[in-house]
PDB file of C-alpha atoms in Angstrom:
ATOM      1  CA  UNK A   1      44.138  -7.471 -40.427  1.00  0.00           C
ATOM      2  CA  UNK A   2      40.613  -7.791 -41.154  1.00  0.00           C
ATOM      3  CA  UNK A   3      39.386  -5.708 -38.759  1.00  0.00           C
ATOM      4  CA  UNK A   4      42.073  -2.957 -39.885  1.00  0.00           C
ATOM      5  CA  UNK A   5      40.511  -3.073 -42.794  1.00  0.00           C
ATOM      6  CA  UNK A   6      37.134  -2.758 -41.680  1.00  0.00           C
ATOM      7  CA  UNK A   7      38.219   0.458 -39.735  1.00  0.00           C
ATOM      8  CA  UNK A   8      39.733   1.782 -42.448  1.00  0.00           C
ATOM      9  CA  UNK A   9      36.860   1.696 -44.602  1.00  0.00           C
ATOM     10  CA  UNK A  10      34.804   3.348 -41.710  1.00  0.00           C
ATOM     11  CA  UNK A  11      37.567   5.873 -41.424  1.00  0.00           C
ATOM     12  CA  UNK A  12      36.943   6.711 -44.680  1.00  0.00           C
ATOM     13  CA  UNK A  13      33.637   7.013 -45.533  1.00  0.00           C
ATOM     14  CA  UNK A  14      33.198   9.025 -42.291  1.00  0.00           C
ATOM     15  CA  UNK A  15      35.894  11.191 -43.834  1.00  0.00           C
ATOM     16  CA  UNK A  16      34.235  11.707 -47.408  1.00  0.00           C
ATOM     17  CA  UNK A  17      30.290  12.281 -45.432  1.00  0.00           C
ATOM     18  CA  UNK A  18      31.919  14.863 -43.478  1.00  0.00           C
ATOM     19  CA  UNK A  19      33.911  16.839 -46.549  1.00  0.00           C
ATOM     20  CA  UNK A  20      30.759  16.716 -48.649  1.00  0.00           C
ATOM     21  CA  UNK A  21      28.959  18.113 -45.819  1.00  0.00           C
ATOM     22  CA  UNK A  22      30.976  20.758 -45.827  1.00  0.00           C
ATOM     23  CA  UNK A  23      31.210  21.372 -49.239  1.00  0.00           C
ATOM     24  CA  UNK A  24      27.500  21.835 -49.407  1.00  0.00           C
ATOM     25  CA  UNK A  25      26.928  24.158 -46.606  1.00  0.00           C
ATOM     26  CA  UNK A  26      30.176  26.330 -46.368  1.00  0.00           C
ATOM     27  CA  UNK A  27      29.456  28.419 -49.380  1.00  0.00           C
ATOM     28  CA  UNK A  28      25.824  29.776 -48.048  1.00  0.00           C
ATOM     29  CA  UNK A  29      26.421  29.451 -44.248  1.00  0.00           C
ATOM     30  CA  UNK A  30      29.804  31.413 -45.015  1.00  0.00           C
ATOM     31  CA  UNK A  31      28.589  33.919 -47.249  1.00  0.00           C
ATOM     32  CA  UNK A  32      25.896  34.430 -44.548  1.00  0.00           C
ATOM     33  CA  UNK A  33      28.206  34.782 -41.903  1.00  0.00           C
ATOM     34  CA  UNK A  34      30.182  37.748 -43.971  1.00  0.00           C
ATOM     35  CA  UNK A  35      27.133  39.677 -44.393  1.00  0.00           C
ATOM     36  CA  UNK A  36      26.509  39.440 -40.526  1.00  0.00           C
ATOM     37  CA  UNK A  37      29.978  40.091 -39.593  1.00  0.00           C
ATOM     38  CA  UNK A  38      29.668  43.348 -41.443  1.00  0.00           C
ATOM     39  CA  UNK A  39      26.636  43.974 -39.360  1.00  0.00           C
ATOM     40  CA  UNK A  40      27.596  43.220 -36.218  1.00  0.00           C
ATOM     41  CA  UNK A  41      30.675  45.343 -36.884  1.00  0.00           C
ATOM     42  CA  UNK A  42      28.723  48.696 -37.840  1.00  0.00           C
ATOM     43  CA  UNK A  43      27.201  48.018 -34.226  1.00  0.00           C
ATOM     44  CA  UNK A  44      24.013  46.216 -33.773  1.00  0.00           C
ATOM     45  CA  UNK A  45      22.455  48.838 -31.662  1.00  0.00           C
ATOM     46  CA  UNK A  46      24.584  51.842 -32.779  1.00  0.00           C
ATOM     47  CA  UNK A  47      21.615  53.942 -34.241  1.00  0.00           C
ATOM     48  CA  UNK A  48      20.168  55.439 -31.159  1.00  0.00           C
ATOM     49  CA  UNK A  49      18.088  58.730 -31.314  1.00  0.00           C
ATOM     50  CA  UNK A  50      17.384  60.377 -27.809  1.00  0.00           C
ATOM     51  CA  UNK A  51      15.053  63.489 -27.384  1.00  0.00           C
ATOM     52  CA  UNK A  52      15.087  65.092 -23.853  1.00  0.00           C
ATOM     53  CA  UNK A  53      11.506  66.451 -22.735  1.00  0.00           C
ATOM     54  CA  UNK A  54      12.298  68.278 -19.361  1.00  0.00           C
ATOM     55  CA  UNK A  55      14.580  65.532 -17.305  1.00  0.00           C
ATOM     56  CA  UNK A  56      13.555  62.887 -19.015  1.00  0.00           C
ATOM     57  CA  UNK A  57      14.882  61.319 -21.421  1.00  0.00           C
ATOM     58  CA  UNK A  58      13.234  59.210 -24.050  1.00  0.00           C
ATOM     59  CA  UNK A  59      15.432  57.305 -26.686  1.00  0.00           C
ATOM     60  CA  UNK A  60      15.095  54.894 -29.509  1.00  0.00           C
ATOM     61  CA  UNK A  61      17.216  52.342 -31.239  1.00  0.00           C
ATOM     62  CA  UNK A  62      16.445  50.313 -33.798  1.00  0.00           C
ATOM     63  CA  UNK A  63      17.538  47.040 -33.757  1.00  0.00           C
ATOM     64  CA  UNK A  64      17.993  44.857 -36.917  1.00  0.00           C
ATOM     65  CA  UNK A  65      15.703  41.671 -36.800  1.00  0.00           C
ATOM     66  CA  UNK A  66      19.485  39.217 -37.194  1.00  0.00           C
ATOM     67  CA  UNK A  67      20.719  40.368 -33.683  1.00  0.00           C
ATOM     68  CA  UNK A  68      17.120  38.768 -31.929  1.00  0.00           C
ATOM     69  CA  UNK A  69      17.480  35.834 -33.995  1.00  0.00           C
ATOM     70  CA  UNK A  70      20.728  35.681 -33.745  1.00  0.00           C
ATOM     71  CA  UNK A  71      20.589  35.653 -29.898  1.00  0.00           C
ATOM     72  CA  UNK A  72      18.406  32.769 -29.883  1.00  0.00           C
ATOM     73  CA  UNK A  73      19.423  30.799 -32.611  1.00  0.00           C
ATOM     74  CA  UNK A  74      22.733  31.285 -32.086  1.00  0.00           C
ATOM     75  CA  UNK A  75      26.198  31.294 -34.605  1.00  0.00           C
ATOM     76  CA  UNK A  76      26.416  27.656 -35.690  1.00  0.00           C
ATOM     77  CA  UNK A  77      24.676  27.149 -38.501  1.00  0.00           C
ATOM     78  CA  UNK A  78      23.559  30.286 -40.295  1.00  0.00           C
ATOM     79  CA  UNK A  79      20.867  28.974 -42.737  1.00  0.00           C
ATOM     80  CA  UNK A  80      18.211  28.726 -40.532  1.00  0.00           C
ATOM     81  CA  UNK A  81      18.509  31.865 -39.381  1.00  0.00           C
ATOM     82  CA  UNK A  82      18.733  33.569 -42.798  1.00  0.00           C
ATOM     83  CA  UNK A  83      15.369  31.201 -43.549  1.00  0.00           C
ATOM     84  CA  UNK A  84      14.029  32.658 -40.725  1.00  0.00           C
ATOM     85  CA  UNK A  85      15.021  36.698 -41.616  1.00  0.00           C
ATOM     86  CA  UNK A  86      13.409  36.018 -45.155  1.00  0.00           C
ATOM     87  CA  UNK A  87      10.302  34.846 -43.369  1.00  0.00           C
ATOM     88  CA  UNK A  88       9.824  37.873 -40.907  1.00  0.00           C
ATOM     89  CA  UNK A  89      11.814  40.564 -42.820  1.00  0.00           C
ATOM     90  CA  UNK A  90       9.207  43.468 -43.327  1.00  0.00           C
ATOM     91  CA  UNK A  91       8.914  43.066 -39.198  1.00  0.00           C
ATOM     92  CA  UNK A  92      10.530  46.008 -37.054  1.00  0.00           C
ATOM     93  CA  UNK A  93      11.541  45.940 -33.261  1.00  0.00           C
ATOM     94  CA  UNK A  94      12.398  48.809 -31.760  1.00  0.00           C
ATOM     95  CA  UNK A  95      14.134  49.353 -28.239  1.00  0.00           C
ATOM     96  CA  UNK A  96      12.697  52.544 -26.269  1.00  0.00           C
ATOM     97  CA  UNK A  97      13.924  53.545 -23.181  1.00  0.00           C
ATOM     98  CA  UNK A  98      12.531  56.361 -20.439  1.00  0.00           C
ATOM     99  CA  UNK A  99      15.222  57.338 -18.589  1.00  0.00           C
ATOM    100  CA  UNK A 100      15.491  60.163 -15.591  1.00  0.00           C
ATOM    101  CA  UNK A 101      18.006  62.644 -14.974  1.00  0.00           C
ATOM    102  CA  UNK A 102      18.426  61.590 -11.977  1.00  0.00           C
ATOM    103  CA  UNK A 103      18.146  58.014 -12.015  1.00  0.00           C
ATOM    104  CA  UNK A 104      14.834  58.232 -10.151  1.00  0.00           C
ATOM    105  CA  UNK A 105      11.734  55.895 -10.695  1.00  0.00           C
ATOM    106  CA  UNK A 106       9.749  56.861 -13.432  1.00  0.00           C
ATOM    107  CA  UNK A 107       6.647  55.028 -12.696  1.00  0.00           C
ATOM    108  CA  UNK A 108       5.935  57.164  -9.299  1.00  0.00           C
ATOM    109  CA  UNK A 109       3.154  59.352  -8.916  1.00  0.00           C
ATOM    110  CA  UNK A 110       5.783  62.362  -9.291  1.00  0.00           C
ATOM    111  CA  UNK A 111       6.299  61.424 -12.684  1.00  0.00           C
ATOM    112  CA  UNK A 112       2.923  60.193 -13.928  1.00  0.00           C
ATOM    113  CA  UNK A 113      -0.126  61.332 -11.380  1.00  0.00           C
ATOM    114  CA  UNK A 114      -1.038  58.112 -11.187  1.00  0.00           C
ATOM    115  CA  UNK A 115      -1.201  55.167  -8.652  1.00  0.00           C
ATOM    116  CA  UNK A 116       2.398  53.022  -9.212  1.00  0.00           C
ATOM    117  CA  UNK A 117       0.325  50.207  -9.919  1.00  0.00           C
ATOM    118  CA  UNK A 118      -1.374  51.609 -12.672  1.00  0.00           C
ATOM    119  CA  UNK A 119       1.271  52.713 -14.043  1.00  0.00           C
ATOM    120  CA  UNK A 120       3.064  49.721 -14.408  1.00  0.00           C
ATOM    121  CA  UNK A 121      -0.405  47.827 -15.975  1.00  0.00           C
ATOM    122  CA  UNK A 122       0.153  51.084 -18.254  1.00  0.00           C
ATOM    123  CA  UNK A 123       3.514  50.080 -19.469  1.00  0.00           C
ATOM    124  CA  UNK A 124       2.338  46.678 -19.950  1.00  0.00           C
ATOM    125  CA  UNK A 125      -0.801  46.957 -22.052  1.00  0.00           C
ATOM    126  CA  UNK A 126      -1.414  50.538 -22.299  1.00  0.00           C
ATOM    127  CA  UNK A 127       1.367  51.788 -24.116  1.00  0.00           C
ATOM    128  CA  UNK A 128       1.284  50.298 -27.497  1.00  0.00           C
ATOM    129  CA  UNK A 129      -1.622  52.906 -28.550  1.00  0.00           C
ATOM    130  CA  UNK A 130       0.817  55.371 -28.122  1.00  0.00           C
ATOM    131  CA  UNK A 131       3.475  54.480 -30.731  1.00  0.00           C
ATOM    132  CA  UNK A 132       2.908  54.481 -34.421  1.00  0.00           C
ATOM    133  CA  UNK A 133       5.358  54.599 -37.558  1.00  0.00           C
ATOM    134  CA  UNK A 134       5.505  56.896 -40.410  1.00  0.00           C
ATOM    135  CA  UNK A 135       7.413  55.341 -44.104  1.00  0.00           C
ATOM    136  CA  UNK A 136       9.236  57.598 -46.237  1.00  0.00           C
ATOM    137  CA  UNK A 137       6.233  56.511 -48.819  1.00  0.00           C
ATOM    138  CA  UNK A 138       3.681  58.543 -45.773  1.00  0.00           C
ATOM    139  CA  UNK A 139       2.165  55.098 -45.142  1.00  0.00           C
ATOM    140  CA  UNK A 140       1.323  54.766 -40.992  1.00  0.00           C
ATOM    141  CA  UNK A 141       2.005  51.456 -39.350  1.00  0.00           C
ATOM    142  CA  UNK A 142       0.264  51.502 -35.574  1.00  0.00           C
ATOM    143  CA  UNK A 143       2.421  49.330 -32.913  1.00  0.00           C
ATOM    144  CA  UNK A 144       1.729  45.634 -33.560  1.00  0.00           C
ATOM    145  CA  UNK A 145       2.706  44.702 -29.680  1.00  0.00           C
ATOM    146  CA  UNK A 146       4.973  45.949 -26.694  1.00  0.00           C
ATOM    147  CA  UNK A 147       6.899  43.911 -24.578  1.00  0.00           C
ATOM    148  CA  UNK A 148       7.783  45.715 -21.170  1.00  0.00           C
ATOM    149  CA  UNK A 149      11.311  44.564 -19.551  1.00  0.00           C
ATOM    150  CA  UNK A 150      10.626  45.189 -15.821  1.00  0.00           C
ATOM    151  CA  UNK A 151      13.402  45.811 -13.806  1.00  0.00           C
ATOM    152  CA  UNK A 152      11.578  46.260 -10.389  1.00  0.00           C
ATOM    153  CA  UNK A 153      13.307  49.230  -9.541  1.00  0.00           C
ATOM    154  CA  UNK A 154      17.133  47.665 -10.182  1.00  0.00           C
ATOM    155  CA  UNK A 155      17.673  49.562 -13.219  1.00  0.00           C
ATOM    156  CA  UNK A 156      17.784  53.288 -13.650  1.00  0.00           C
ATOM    157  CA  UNK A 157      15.198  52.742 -16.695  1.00  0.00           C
ATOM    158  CA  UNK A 158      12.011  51.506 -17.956  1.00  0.00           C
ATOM    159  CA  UNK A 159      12.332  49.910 -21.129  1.00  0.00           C
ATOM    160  CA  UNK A 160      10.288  48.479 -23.735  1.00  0.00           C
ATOM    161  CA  UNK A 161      10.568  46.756 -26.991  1.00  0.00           C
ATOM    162  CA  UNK A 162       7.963  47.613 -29.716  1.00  0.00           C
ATOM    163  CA  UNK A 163       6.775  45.459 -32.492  1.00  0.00           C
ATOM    164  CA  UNK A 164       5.562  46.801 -36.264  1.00  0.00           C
ATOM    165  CA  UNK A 165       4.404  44.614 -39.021  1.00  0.00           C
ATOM    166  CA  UNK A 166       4.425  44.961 -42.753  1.00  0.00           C
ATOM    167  CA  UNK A 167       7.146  47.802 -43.474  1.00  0.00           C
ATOM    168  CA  UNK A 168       9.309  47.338 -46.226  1.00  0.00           C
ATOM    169  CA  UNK A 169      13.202  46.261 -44.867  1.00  0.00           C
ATOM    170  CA  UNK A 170      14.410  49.307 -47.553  1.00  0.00           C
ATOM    171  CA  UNK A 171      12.291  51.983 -46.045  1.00  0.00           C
ATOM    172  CA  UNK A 172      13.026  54.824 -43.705  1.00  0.00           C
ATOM    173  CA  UNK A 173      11.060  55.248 -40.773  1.00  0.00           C
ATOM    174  CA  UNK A 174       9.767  57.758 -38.494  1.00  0.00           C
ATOM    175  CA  UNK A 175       9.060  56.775 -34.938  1.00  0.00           C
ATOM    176  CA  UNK A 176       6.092  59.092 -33.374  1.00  0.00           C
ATOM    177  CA  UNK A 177       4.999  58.818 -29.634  1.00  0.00           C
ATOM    178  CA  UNK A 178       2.511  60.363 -28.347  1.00  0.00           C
ATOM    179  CA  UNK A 179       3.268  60.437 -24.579  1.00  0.00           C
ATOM    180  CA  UNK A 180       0.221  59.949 -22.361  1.00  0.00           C
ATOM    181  CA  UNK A 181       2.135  58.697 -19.062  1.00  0.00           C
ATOM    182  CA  UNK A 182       4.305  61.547 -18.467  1.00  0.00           C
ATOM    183  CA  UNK A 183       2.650  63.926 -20.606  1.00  0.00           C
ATOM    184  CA  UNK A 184       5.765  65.445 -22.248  1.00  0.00           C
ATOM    185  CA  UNK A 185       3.902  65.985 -26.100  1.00  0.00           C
ATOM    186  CA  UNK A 186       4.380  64.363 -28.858  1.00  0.00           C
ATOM    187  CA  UNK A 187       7.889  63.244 -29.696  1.00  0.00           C
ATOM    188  CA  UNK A 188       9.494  62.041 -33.022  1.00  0.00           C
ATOM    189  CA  UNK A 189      12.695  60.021 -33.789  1.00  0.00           C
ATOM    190  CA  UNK A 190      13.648  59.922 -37.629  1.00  0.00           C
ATOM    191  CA  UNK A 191      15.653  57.200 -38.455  1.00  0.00           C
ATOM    192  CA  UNK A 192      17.366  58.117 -41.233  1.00  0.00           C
ATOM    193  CA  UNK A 193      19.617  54.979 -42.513  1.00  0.00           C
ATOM    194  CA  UNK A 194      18.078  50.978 -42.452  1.00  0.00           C
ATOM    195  CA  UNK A 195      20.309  47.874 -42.601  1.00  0.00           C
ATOM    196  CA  UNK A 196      19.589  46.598 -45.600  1.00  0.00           C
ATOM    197  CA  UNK A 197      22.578  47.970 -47.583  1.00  0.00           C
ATOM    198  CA  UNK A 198      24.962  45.582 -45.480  1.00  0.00           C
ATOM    199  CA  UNK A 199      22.313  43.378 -44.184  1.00  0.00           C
ATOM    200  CA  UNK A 200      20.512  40.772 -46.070  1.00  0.00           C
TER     201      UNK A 200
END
């Protein structure tokens, strides 16, 4: 009987931690959660702006800073990764593709005039020169950093992902590139709505 007891006792304090616990976080983690349900439903990547410069094709998506952090953190516990939004909020990533009619290699000399080789060192370090971002308020932000996803000639693409620092989450934002590598001009992608009306 004693040792009933004693269980019982454990039974319930365990009980009573675990509702407190919940009582505590549910309200922020699940008002959290609504506001990135409602982004996730308006589709993370469903702002995508493609300009066509002979048979090429060069498009650019914004993606909202919760969908990378997100990803990593993942969909447990929410609070952390609203700390961490708060923290890095005025950052921008942006997904650019190249992409060929044709599906063929865009790094070849064809394409470029340059050695393969070079090219690819191009999309690695090279590139981020090329980028800069224009506010509504006329301010210019040059590319903080590019990350290159190589495919090694699996995918149909190249694609990179490229980094701005210090724009405000309520602006809208201009995208210029100045194309260099396949000397096509200079292109522009207006983005015309941000994800802060929904979004945190």
């Amino acid at each position: 009987m004693k040792d009933l007891n004693k269980l019982f006792c454990i039974f319930c304090i365990l009980l009573f931690v675990s509702c407190k616990k919940e009582t505590n976080d549910n309200p922020k983690n699940s008002e959290i959660r609504d506001r990135y349900f409602n982004l996730e439903k308006i589709g993370w990547k469903s702002r995508a702006y493609t300009q066509k410069a002979d048979d090429i094709a060069f498009t650019a998506i914004e993606v909202p800073i919760q969908y990378y952090l997100l990803k990593d953190l993942g969909t447990e516990n929410l609070i952390p990764v609203d700390s961490l939004y708060e923290k890095n909020k005025r950052e921008r990533i942006i997904e650019f593709t190249f992409q060929q009619d044709e599906e063929k290699d865009l790094l070849e000399k064809d394409f470029t005039g340059i050695d393969y080789t070079d090219a690819v060192k191009y999309m690695s370090f090279g590139l981020e020169k090329d980028f800069y971002v224009v506010t509504s308020k006329k301010d210019t932000i040059t590319c903080s950093g590019v990350n290159y996803e190589r495919t090694y000639k699996i995918a149909p693409y190249q694609k990179v992902l490229l980094f701005f620092s210090g724009i405000d989450p309520n602006e809208k934002i201009q995208l210029v590139y100045s194309d260099y590598l396949f000397r096509k001009g200079t292109l522009k992608f207006q983005f015309k709505d941000t994800y802060t009306q929904i979004a945190l």
